[in-house]
Coordinates of C-alpha atoms in Angstrom, one line a residue:
Chain R
X426 CA 108.7 81.3 129.5
X427 CA 107.9 78.9 132.2
X428 CA 105.1 80.9 133.7
X429 CA 102.9 82.3 131.0
X430 CA 100.3 84.7 132.3
X431 CA 97.7 85.3 129.6
X432 CA 95.9 88.6 129.4
X433 CA 92.1 88.5 129.5
X434 CA 89.8 89.8 126.8
X435 CA 89.5 93.5 127.3
X436 CA 93.1 93.8 128.5
X437 CA 94.5 93.9 125.0
X438 CA 93.5 95.4 121.6
X439 CA 93.1 93.7 118.3
X440 CA 96.4 95.2 117.1
X441 CA 98.1 93.7 120.1
X442 CA 96.6 90.3 119.2
X443 CA 97.7 90.6 115.6
X444 CA 101.3 91.7 116.5
X445 CA 101.6 88.9 119.1
X446 CA 100.2 86.1 116.8
X447 CA 102.4 87.3 114.0
X448 CA 105.5 87.4 116.2
X449 CA 105.0 83.8 117.0
X450 CA 105.6 82.8 113.4
X451 CA 109.3 83.8 113.5
X452 CA 111.9 81.1 114.2
X453 CA 115.2 82.1 115.7
X454 CA 118.0 82.7 113.2
X455 CA 115.6 83.4 110.3
X456 CA 116.0 86.1 107.8
X457 CA 112.8 88.1 107.8
X458 CA 111.6 90.6 105.1
X459 CA 109.2 93.3 106.5
X460 CA 107.2 96.2 105.2
X461 CA 105.7 99.1 107.1
X462 CA 103.4 98.7 110.1
X463 CA 102.3 95.6 111.9
X464 CA 105.2 93.5 110.5
X465 CA 107.6 95.8 112.2
X466 CA 105.8 95.3 115.6
X467 CA 105.8 91.5 115.0
X468 CA 109.4 91.1 114.2
X469 CA 110.7 93.4 116.8
X470 CA 108.6 91.7 119.5
X471 CA 109.9 88.3 118.3
X472 CA 113.5 89.6 118.5
X473 CA 112.9 90.6 122.1
X474 CA 111.4 87.3 123.0
X475 CA 111.7 84.1 121.0
X476 CA 113.9 84.9 118.0
X477 CA 116.8 87.2 119.2
X478 CA 119.1 86.0 116.4
X479 CA 116.6 86.6 113.5
X480 CA 117.7 89.2 111.0
X481 CA 115.4 91.8 109.6
X482 CA 115.5 93.2 106.1
X483 CA 113.5 96.3 105.2
X484 CA 112.1 96.5 101.7
X485 CA 113.7 99.9 101.0
X486 CA 117.2 98.6 101.6
X487 CA 118.5 98.3 105.1
X488 CA 119.7 95.0 106.6
X489 CA 119.6 93.9 110.2
X490 CA 119.2 97.2 111.9
X491 CA 119.3 97.6 115.7
X492 CA 117.7 101.0 116.2
X493 CA 116.0 102.1 119.4
X494 CA 113.3 104.1 117.7
X495 CA 110.5 102.3 115.7
X496 CA 110.6 103.4 112.1
X497 CA 107.3 104.8 110.7
X498 CA 108.0 103.4 107.3
X499 CA 110.6 101.3 105.5
X500 CA 112.2 104.3 104.0
X501 CA 112.7 106.0 107.4
X502 CA 116.2 107.1 108.6
X503 CA 115.4 105.1 111.8
X504 CA 115.8 101.9 109.7
X505 CA 119.4 102.8 109.2
X506 CA 120.4 103.1 112.9
X507 CA 123.0 100.4 113.8
X508 CA 122.2 98.5 110.6
X509 CA 124.6 95.9 109.3
X510 CA 124.3 97.4 105.8
X511 CA 122.4 100.4 104.5
X512 CA 122.0 99.7 100.9
X513 CA 119.2 99.9 98.4
X514 CA 116.4 97.9 96.8
X515 CA 118.6 96.3 94.2
X516 CA 120.6 94.6 96.9
X517 CA 117.7 93.3 99.0
X518 CA 115.5 92.2 96.1
X519 CA 118.4 90.3 94.6
X520 CA 118.9 88.6 97.9
X521 CA 115.2 87.7 97.9
X522 CA 115.5 86.2 94.4
X523 CA 118.7 84.4 95.5
X524 CA 116.5 82.5 98.1
X525 CA 118.0 84.1 101.2
X526 CA 114.7 85.2 102.8
X527 CA 113.0 82.7 105.1
X528 CA 109.9 84.6 106.2
X529 CA 108.0 87.7 105.1
X530 CA 105.0 89.5 106.3
X531 CA 102.5 91.0 103.9
X532 CA 99.1 92.6 103.8
X533 CA 96.3 92.9 101.3
X534 CA 92.9 94.3 100.6
X535 CA 91.3 91.0 99.4
X536 CA 92.3 87.4 99.7
X537 CA 90.8 84.2 98.3
X538 CA 90.7 80.6 99.6
X539 CA 94.0 79.8 97.7
X540 CA 95.8 82.7 99.4
X541 CA 95.9 84.9 96.2
X542 CA 95.9 88.5 97.3
X543 CA 94.6 91.7 95.6
X544 CA 96.1 95.1 96.4
X545 CA 95.5 96.6 93.0
X546 CA 91.9 97.3 92.0
X547 CA 88.3 96.6 93.1
X548 CA 86.1 95.6 90.3
X549 CA 87.0 95.0 86.7
X550 CA 90.7 95.9 86.0
X551 CA 89.8 98.0 82.9
X552 CA 86.8 99.8 84.6
X553 CA 87.5 99.5 88.3
X554 CA 85.3 101.0 91.0
X555 CA 88.4 101.7 93.1
X556 CA 92.2 101.8 92.7
X557 CA 94.5 100.7 95.5
X558 CA 98.2 101.6 95.8
X559 CA 99.2 98.6 93.7
X560 CA 101.5 95.6 94.1
X561 CA 104.6 97.1 95.6
X562 CA 106.9 94.2 96.6
X563 CA 103.9 92.0 97.6
X564 CA 104.0 89.6 94.6
X565 CA 107.8 89.5 94.5
X566 CA 108.1 88.7 98.2
X567 CA 105.3 86.2 98.1
X568 CA 107.0 84.5 95.1
X569 CA 110.5 84.3 96.4
X570 CA 110.4 84.0 100.3
X571 CA 110.2 80.6 101.7
X572 CA 107.1 81.4 103.9
X573 CA 104.8 84.4 103.9
X574 CA 102.4 85.4 106.5
X575 CA 99.5 87.7 105.6
X576 CA 98.1 90.1 108.2
X577 CA 94.5 91.1 107.2
X578 CA 91.2 92.5 108.4
X579 CA 88.5 89.8 108.5
X580 CA 85.5 91.0 106.4
X581 CA 83.2 89.2 104.0
X582 CA 84.1 91.6 101.2
X583 CA 87.8 90.9 101.8
X584 CA 87.7 87.1 102.1
X585 CA 86.4 86.1 98.7
X586 CA 85.9 83.0 96.7
X587 CA 87.9 84.7 94.0
X588 CA 89.8 88.0 94.1
X589 CA 89.2 90.6 91.5
X590 CA 92.9 90.7 90.5
X591 CA 95.7 88.4 91.5
X592 CA 98.4 90.9 92.7
X593 CA 100.2 88.3 94.8
X594 CA 100.4 84.6 94.1
X595 CA 98.8 82.0 96.5
X596 CA 98.8 78.2 96.2
X597 CA 96.6 78.0 93.0
X598 CA 97.8 80.6 90.5
X599 CA 97.4 81.7 86.9
X600 CA 100.0 80.4 84.5
X601 CA 100.6 83.1 81.8
X602 CA 100.3 83.7 78.9
X603 CA 97.4 81.1 78.8
X604 CA 95.9 82.1 82.2
X605 CA 95.1 78.5 83.3
X606 CA 94.8 77.9 87.0
X607 CA 97.6 75.7 88.2
X608 CA 99.2 74.7 91.5
X609 CA 102.0 77.0 92.6
X610 CA 104.5 74.1 92.4
X611 CA 103.8 73.8 88.7
X612 CA 104.0 77.5 88.1
X613 CA 107.3 77.9 89.9
X614 CA 108.9 74.6 88.9
X615 CA 112.5 74.3 90.0
X616 CA 112.2 77.8 91.6
X617 CA 109.5 76.7 94.0
X618 CA 110.6 77.7 97.5
X619 CA 107.3 77.7 99.5
X620 CA 104.3 80.0 99.7
X621 CA 101.7 81.5 101.9
X622 CA 102.0 79.8 105.3
X623 CA 99.5 81.7 107.5
X624 CA 96.8 84.4 107.4
X625 CA 96.4 86.2 110.6
X626 CA 93.3 88.3 111.0
X627 CA 91.5 90.1 113.8
X628 CA 89.3 87.0 114.3
X629 CA 91.4 83.9 113.6
X630 CA 94.6 82.3 112.3
X631 CA 94.4 80.4 109.0
X632 CA 96.9 78.0 107.5
X633 CA 97.0 76.1 104.2
X634 CA 96.7 72.6 102.9
X635 CA 99.6 72.9 100.6
X636 CA 98.7 69.9 98.5
X637 CA 95.3 71.1 97.4
X638 CA 96.2 74.7 98.0
X639 CA 93.3 75.8 100.1
X640 CA 93.0 77.7 103.4
X641 CA 91.7 76.2 106.6
X642 CA 91.0 77.6 110.1
X643 CA 93.8 76.9 112.5
X644 CA 92.7 78.7 115.6
X645 CA 89.9 81.2 116.5
X646 CA 90.9 84.2 118.6
X647 CA 89.4 84.2 122.2
X648 CA 85.7 85.1 122.1
X649 CA 85.2 84.5 118.4
X650 CA 82.7 81.7 117.4
X651 CA 82.8 79.6 114.3
X652 CA 79.5 81.2 113.2
X653 CA 80.9 84.7 113.6
X654 CA 84.0 83.8 111.6
X655 CA 81.9 82.2 108.8
X656 CA 79.7 85.3 108.8
X657 CA 82.7 87.4 108.0
X658 CA 84.0 85.2 105.2
X659 CA 82.9 85.1 101.6
X660 CA 83.6 81.4 101.1
X661 CA 82.8 78.2 103.0
X662 CA 85.4 77.7 105.8
X663 CA 87.2 74.5 106.4
X664 CA 87.2 73.9 110.2
X665 CA 88.4 70.2 109.9
X666 CA 91.8 71.1 111.2
X667 CA 90.8 73.7 113.8
X668 CA 92.9 73.4 116.9
X669 CA 90.7 75.6 119.1
X670 CA 91.6 79.0 120.5
X671 CA 94.5 81.3 119.6
X672 CA 96.8 81.8 122.6
X673 CA 96.0 85.4 123.8
X674 CA 98.9 87.8 124.4
X675 CA 100.8 87.3 127.7
X676 CA 101.4 90.2 130.0
X677 CA 105.1 90.1 129.2
X678 CA 104.4 90.3 125.5
X679 CA 102.1 93.3 126.0
X680 CA 104.6 95.0 128.2
X681 CA 107.4 94.6 125.6
X682 CA 105.1 95.8 122.8
X683 CA 104.0 98.9 124.6
X684 CA 107.1 99.8 126.5
X685 CA 109.9 98.7 124.3
X686 CA 108.7 98.2 120.7
X687 CA 106.3 101.0 120.2
X688 CA 106.3 103.3 123.2
X689 CA 105.3 106.3 121.0
X690 CA 102.1 104.6 119.9
X691 CA 102.9 104.8 116.2
X692 CA 101.1 101.6 115.2
X693 CA 99.6 100.6 118.5
X694 CA 96.3 102.3 119.4
X695 CA 96.3 104.8 122.3
X696 CA 96.0 103.4 125.8
X697 CA 92.6 104.2 127.2
Chain B
X18 CA 134.3 122.0 82.1
X19 CA 131.0 123.8 81.8
X20 CA 129.5 125.0 85.0
X21 CA 126.5 122.8 85.8
X22 CA 125.1 125.0 88.5
X23 CA 121.9 126.7 87.6
X24 CA 118.6 127.9 89.1
X25 CA 115.7 125.6 89.7
X26 CA 113.8 127.4 87.0
X27 CA 116.6 126.9 84.5
X28 CA 116.9 123.2 85.4
X29 CA 113.2 122.5 85.0
X30 CA 113.2 124.3 81.6
X31 CA 115.3 121.4 80.4
X32 CA 112.2 119.2 80.7
X33 CA 110.0 119.0 77.7
X34 CA 106.3 118.2 77.4
X35 CA 105.8 114.4 76.8
X36 CA 109.1 113.5 78.4
X37 CA 109.7 110.2 80.0
X38 CA 110.8 111.0 83.5
X39 CA 111.8 109.3 86.7
X40 CA 112.9 110.4 90.2
X41 CA 115.1 109.6 93.2
X42 CA 113.7 108.3 96.5
X43 CA 111.2 105.9 98.0
X44 CA 107.5 106.8 98.4
X45 CA 107.8 109.6 100.9
X46 CA 111.5 109.8 101.2
X47 CA 114.0 112.1 99.3
X48 CA 111.7 113.0 96.5
X49 CA 112.7 116.2 94.6
X50 CA 109.5 118.0 95.6
X51 CA 110.7 121.5 94.8
X52 CA 111.3 120.4 91.2
X53 CA 107.7 118.9 91.1
X54 CA 106.3 122.3 92.3
X55 CA 108.3 124.1 89.6
X56 CA 107.2 121.7 86.9
X57 CA 103.6 122.5 87.7
X58 CA 104.3 126.2 87.8
X59 CA 105.9 125.9 84.3
X60 CA 102.9 123.9 83.1
X61 CA 104.6 120.7 82.0
X62 CA 102.2 118.3 80.2
X63 CA 101.9 114.8 78.8
X64 CA 104.6 113.3 81.0
X65 CA 105.4 109.6 81.0
X66 CA 106.3 108.7 84.5
X67 CA 108.3 105.5 84.9
X68 CA 109.3 104.7 88.5
X69 CA 110.4 101.8 90.7
X70 CA 107.9 103.1 93.2
X71 CA 105.8 106.2 93.3
X72 CA 104.5 108.5 95.9
X73 CA 103.4 112.0 97.0
X74 CA 105.4 113.7 94.2
X75 CA 103.7 111.6 91.5
X76 CA 100.2 112.2 93.0
X77 CA 100.9 115.9 92.7
X78 CA 101.9 115.7 89.0
X79 CA 98.9 113.3 88.3
X80 CA 96.4 115.5 90.1
X81 CA 97.5 118.6 88.2
X82 CA 96.9 116.8 84.9
X83 CA 100.6 116.8 84.0
X84 CA 100.9 113.0 83.4
X85 CA 99.6 110.9 80.6
X86 CA 101.2 107.6 81.4
X87 CA 102.1 106.1 84.7
X88 CA 104.3 102.9 84.9
X89 CA 105.2 101.7 88.3
X90 CA 104.1 99.3 91.1
X91 CA 102.9 101.3 94.0
X92 CA 101.6 104.8 94.7
X93 CA 100.4 106.4 97.9
X94 CA 101.7 108.3 101.0
X95 CA 102.3 105.4 103.4
X96 CA 101.0 106.2 106.9
X97 CA 99.7 109.6 105.7
X98 CA 97.3 108.4 103.0
X99 CA 97.2 105.0 101.5
X100 CA 94.7 105.6 98.7
X101 CA 96.2 107.3 95.6
X102 CA 93.2 109.5 95.1
X103 CA 94.6 111.4 92.1
X104 CA 95.6 108.3 90.2
X105 CA 92.3 106.6 91.1
X106 CA 90.3 109.5 89.7
X107 CA 92.4 110.0 86.5
X108 CA 92.6 106.3 85.8
X109 CA 88.9 105.9 86.0
X110 CA 88.2 109.0 83.8
X111 CA 90.8 107.5 81.4
X112 CA 93.1 110.5 81.3
X113 CA 96.1 108.5 82.6
X114 CA 97.2 105.2 81.2
X115 CA 98.3 102.9 84.1
X116 CA 100.7 100.1 83.5
X117 CA 101.2 97.9 86.5
X118 CA 104.4 96.0 87.2
X119 CA 105.7 94.6 90.5
X120 CA 108.5 96.2 92.6
X121 CA 111.1 93.7 91.4
X122 CA 110.0 94.0 87.8
X123 CA 110.3 97.8 87.9
X124 CA 113.7 97.6 89.7
X125 CA 115.0 95.2 87.1
X126 CA 113.6 97.3 84.3
X127 CA 115.5 100.3 85.6
X128 CA 118.6 98.2 86.3
X129 CA 118.5 96.9 82.7
X130 CA 118.4 100.5 81.5
X131 CA 121.3 101.4 83.8
X132 CA 123.3 98.4 82.4
X133 CA 122.6 99.3 78.8
X134 CA 120.9 96.0 78.0
X135 CA 117.4 95.6 76.5
X136 CA 115.9 93.4 79.3
X137 CA 116.6 91.4 82.4
X138 CA 115.2 88.0 83.4
X139 CA 113.5 87.4 86.8
X140 CA 111.4 84.8 88.5
X141 CA 109.3 87.4 90.5
X142 CA 105.6 87.6 90.4
X143 CA 104.8 84.5 88.4
X144 CA 101.2 83.5 88.6
X145 CA 99.8 87.0 89.0
X146 CA 97.5 89.2 86.9
X147 CA 100.4 91.6 86.4
X148 CA 101.4 89.2 83.6
X149 CA 97.9 89.0 82.2
X150 CA 98.3 90.0 78.5
X151 CA 94.7 91.5 78.6
X152 CA 96.0 94.1 81.1
X153 CA 98.8 95.4 78.9
X154 CA 97.5 98.9 78.8
X155 CA 100.1 100.5 76.5
X156 CA 99.4 97.7 74.0
X157 CA 95.6 98.3 74.3
X158 CA 96.3 102.0 73.7
X159 CA 98.2 101.3 70.5
X160 CA 101.4 102.7 72.0
X161 CA 103.6 99.6 71.4
X162 CA 103.9 100.2 67.7
X163 CA 107.5 101.5 67.7
X164 CA 106.5 105.2 67.1
X165 CA 107.8 106.1 70.6
X166 CA 111.4 104.6 71.0
X167 CA 111.1 104.6 74.8
X168 CA 108.1 102.3 74.8
X169 CA 109.1 98.7 74.4
X170 CA 107.3 96.4 71.9
X171 CA 106.0 94.1 74.7
X172 CA 105.1 94.5 78.4
X173 CA 106.8 91.1 79.2
X174 CA 108.2 88.2 77.4
X175 CA 108.7 84.6 78.5
X176 CA 111.6 82.3 77.6
X177 CA 113.1 79.0 78.7
X178 CA 116.4 79.2 80.7
X179 CA 118.9 78.1 78.1
X180 CA 121.8 77.4 80.6
X181 CA 120.6 75.5 83.7
X182 CA 117.3 74.2 82.5
X183 CA 115.5 76.0 85.3
X184 CA 112.3 76.5 83.3
X185 CA 110.4 79.4 82.0
X186 CA 111.7 82.8 83.1
X187 CA 110.1 86.3 82.7
X188 CA 111.9 89.0 80.7
X189 CA 111.3 92.6 81.7
X190 CA 112.1 95.3 79.2
X191 CA 114.7 98.0 80.1
X192 CA 113.5 101.5 81.1
X193 CA 115.3 104.3 79.3
X194 CA 114.0 107.6 80.8
X195 CA 115.0 110.9 79.1
X196 CA 115.1 112.7 82.5
X197 CA 115.9 111.7 86.1
X198 CA 115.4 114.3 88.8
X199 CA 117.3 113.5 92.0
X200 CA 117.3 115.0 95.5
X201 CA 120.7 114.3 97.1
X202 CA 122.2 115.3 100.4
X203 CA 125.4 116.5 98.8
X204 CA 126.7 117.2 95.3
X205 CA 130.1 118.4 94.2
X206 CA 130.4 121.4 91.8
X207 CA 131.3 118.9 89.0
X208 CA 128.3 116.7 89.8
X209 CA 129.7 113.9 92.0
X210 CA 126.7 112.7 94.1
X211 CA 126.8 111.6 97.7
X212 CA 123.7 110.1 99.1
X213 CA 123.7 109.0 102.8
X214 CA 121.5 106.5 104.5
X215 CA 119.5 104.2 102.2
X216 CA 120.1 104.7 98.5
X217 CA 116.7 103.2 97.5
X218 CA 116.8 102.7 93.7
X219 CA 118.6 106.0 93.0
X220 CA 121.7 104.4 91.3
X221 CA 119.6 102.5 88.8
X222 CA 117.2 105.4 88.1
X223 CA 120.1 107.9 87.5
X224 CA 122.2 105.5 85.4
X225 CA 119.3 104.5 83.2
X226 CA 118.5 108.2 82.3
X227 CA 119.9 110.5 79.6
X228 CA 119.6 113.8 81.4
X229 CA 120.2 114.0 85.2
X230 CA 119.1 117.0 87.2
X231 CA 120.3 117.1 90.9
X232 CA 118.8 119.2 93.6
X233 CA 121.0 119.0 96.7
X234 CA 120.8 120.1 100.3
X235 CA 124.4 121.4 99.8
X236 CA 126.9 121.9 97.0
X237 CA 130.3 121.0 98.4
X238 CA 133.8 121.1 96.9
X239 CA 134.7 118.1 94.7
X240 CA 138.0 117.8 96.6
X241 CA 136.0 117.1 99.8
X242 CA 133.9 114.4 98.2
X243 CA 137.1 112.9 96.7
X244 CA 138.6 112.4 100.2
X245 CA 136.3 109.4 100.6
X246 CA 135.2 108.2 97.2
X247 CA 133.7 105.0 98.6
X248 CA 130.9 107.2 100.1
X249 CA 129.9 108.6 96.7
X250 CA 127.3 107.1 94.5
X251 CA 127.5 108.8 91.0
X252 CA 130.4 110.4 89.1
X253 CA 130.0 113.9 87.9
X254 CA 130.0 113.2 84.2
X255 CA 126.7 111.5 84.5
X256 CA 125.1 114.6 85.9
X257 CA 123.9 117.6 83.7
X258 CA 122.5 120.2 86.1
X259 CA 123.0 121.0 89.7
X260 CA 120.8 123.1 91.9
X261 CA 121.6 123.9 95.6
X262 CA 118.2 123.8 97.3
X263 CA 118.1 123.3 101.1
X264 CA 114.8 121.6 102.2
X265 CA 114.2 120.8 98.5
X266 CA 112.6 117.4 99.4
X267 CA 110.0 118.9 101.8
X268 CA 107.4 117.5 102.7
X269 CA 109.2 114.2 102.1
X270 CA 112.2 113.4 104.4
X271 CA 115.9 113.4 103.8
X272 CA 118.2 111.2 105.9
X273 CA 120.5 113.3 108.1
X274 CA 118.7 116.6 107.2
X275 CA 115.0 116.4 108.1
X276 CA 112.1 114.1 108.8
X277 CA 108.9 113.6 106.7
X278 CA 106.4 116.4 107.4
X279 CA 103.5 113.9 108.0
X280 CA 100.7 116.4 108.8
X281 CA 101.6 118.3 105.6
X282 CA 101.3 115.1 103.5
X283 CA 98.2 114.0 105.3
X284 CA 96.5 117.4 104.5
X285 CA 97.5 117.1 100.8
X286 CA 96.3 113.5 100.7
X287 CA 92.9 114.5 102.2
X288 CA 92.5 117.5 99.8
X289 CA 93.4 115.4 96.8
X290 CA 90.2 113.3 97.2
X291 CA 88.4 115.7 94.8
X292 CA 89.5 117.8 91.9
X293 CA 88.3 120.9 93.7
X294 CA 90.2 120.0 96.9
X295 CA 93.3 119.4 94.8
X296 CA 92.9 122.8 93.0
X297 CA 92.5 124.7 96.3
X298 CA 95.5 123.0 97.8
X299 CA 97.6 123.6 94.7
X300 CA 96.6 127.2 94.5
X301 CA 97.8 127.7 98.1
X302 CA 101.1 125.7 98.0
X303 CA 102.2 125.5 94.3
X304 CA 100.8 128.3 92.2
X305 CA 100.3 130.7 95.1
X306 CA 104.0 130.9 95.8
X307 CA 106.6 132.2 93.4
X308 CA 109.5 129.9 94.1
X309 CA 111.1 127.6 96.7
X310 CA 112.1 130.5 98.9
X311 CA 108.6 131.8 99.2
X312 CA 107.4 128.2 99.9
X313 CA 109.9 127.9 102.8
X314 CA 108.9 131.3 104.2
X315 CA 105.3 130.2 104.0
X316 CA 106.1 127.0 106.0
X317 CA 108.0 129.1 108.5
X318 CA 111.1 128.6 110.6
X319 CA 109.5 126.8 113.5
X320 CA 107.8 124.2 111.4
X321 CA 111.1 123.5 109.6
X322 CA 113.2 123.5 112.8
X323 CA 110.9 120.9 114.3
X324 CA 111.6 118.6 111.3
X325 CA 115.4 119.1 111.4
X326 CA 117.4 115.9 112.0
X327 CA 119.5 115.4 115.1
X328 CA 123.1 115.3 113.8
X329 CA 123.9 112.0 115.5
X330 CA 120.6 110.2 115.0
X331 CA 120.0 111.4 111.4
X332 CA 116.2 111.9 112.2
X333 CA 114.3 114.5 114.1
X334 CA 113.8 113.8 117.8
X335 CA 111.2 116.7 118.0
X336 CA 108.5 115.4 115.8
X337 CA 105.5 113.8 117.6
X338 CA 104.8 110.7 115.6
X339 CA 102.4 108.4 117.5
X340 CA 99.4 108.8 119.8
X341 CA 101.4 108.9 123.1

């Protein structure tokens, strides 16, 4: 777009910001693996704008669908509309393991500075204070896609020095059966394809120093200060590579999100 | 050939207490819900659930106290309730043993069962606590001692790739359920299964299991299914019992037949936050109705008609899903 008209704070919601920032991670022609919710908004927005030739695989087993009604989950019949192939999990997870997936979006309840994510339990595993839904495909996708992008809520209790349980592997992971902390490259050896590439939250975009495996602040969303971000993070943030402000949504991006991608308001909040 | 058609009550009588059991579908799609309700009415106990992924149906069984072991990777109701309240509660009170794997692990475990081999190798989920030997709960419970032939001796094993020198690979043990209950769109009177839309992990779950019970929206002539065999998933000789049961997956959805009943699942998920809430809900919707027909009558025609799929689109165009 030659003439980008950026929306002003107050003209877009946090969900809009998350969807738009996530959509910008997709490169054209990429094969993208997506789960339910915000990832669907992100990839469909990207397909409308910057990545028309990207292919979308839904975790439950449909490939490259071209529906005109946003699915409310990956198992939804709407995923099947005009798909290239309607198959099952065995097919798509085999393709993932075969190395065919370039980018995947994931979420999580907790994340640590290495990008390890917990979606299993809060507290001690054997005597937890809270049970979450569990791993699902999160650890598989994060193991076997070339890049993963996490979409998360920025809260001190969610951004931790160490997660309570590593459901999904970041850049420094545990090598079993010993349980020693090693770099992802060592844990995956010849099967190393990549790893967490970005964490997009309601306050900022983070990326990783892949050599030492730690997270750094890439951009802060408009109106968010470094102090506020640190306040909502459980470990000391690295601002040394901070590029400034995240580009806000453009009016065109907002229009496509609301009128084309999710006109029913399934994942987007109601318009005031 | 013996007639495999039977009533839902007869089919569910084939399930024994303490059985290892698995189901068709994906989280809130094409789950054999009518069979779950009937299992609760018949008071099944001590079930060992092994699933690629779990959902509303499993929360019902767990909440009712019918499950002693749950092996899977994810449980919840997607948009309609992310927290698995029943599993959370029963896990913390230690009445259910929870064994966590990843999606790919469970899928490959089921595929190994379907292939008749003891395990499959995979690279997935290296570096995670899923592989932490301290969290092998069946081992910690003393259940990997060989007394139960369906429980493997180890949760995982590790071995070096002997062929391409690609390093250490994870072995996941086969799953060999005694029972699989399937909800299909169509089944022939000899048992040939046709599933339309996404097939999820149904093929692996069915082929890994010893006893296969199929609930179907329709029983159709075998000769009709044989006109286009490429559209069929499972041959009839792998199927043991057939029940024709329209709307048998409600409140989960079935491609081409009906959508998910989101408000119904949301109400159940909210009620399941406490034992009392669960009991009240189950008294109304499970124990308070005699059978599937009474359940459908209680739901009412207008509720069901709203969910019915458009014959071209394969989903309902009448359900209000979002906030606009």
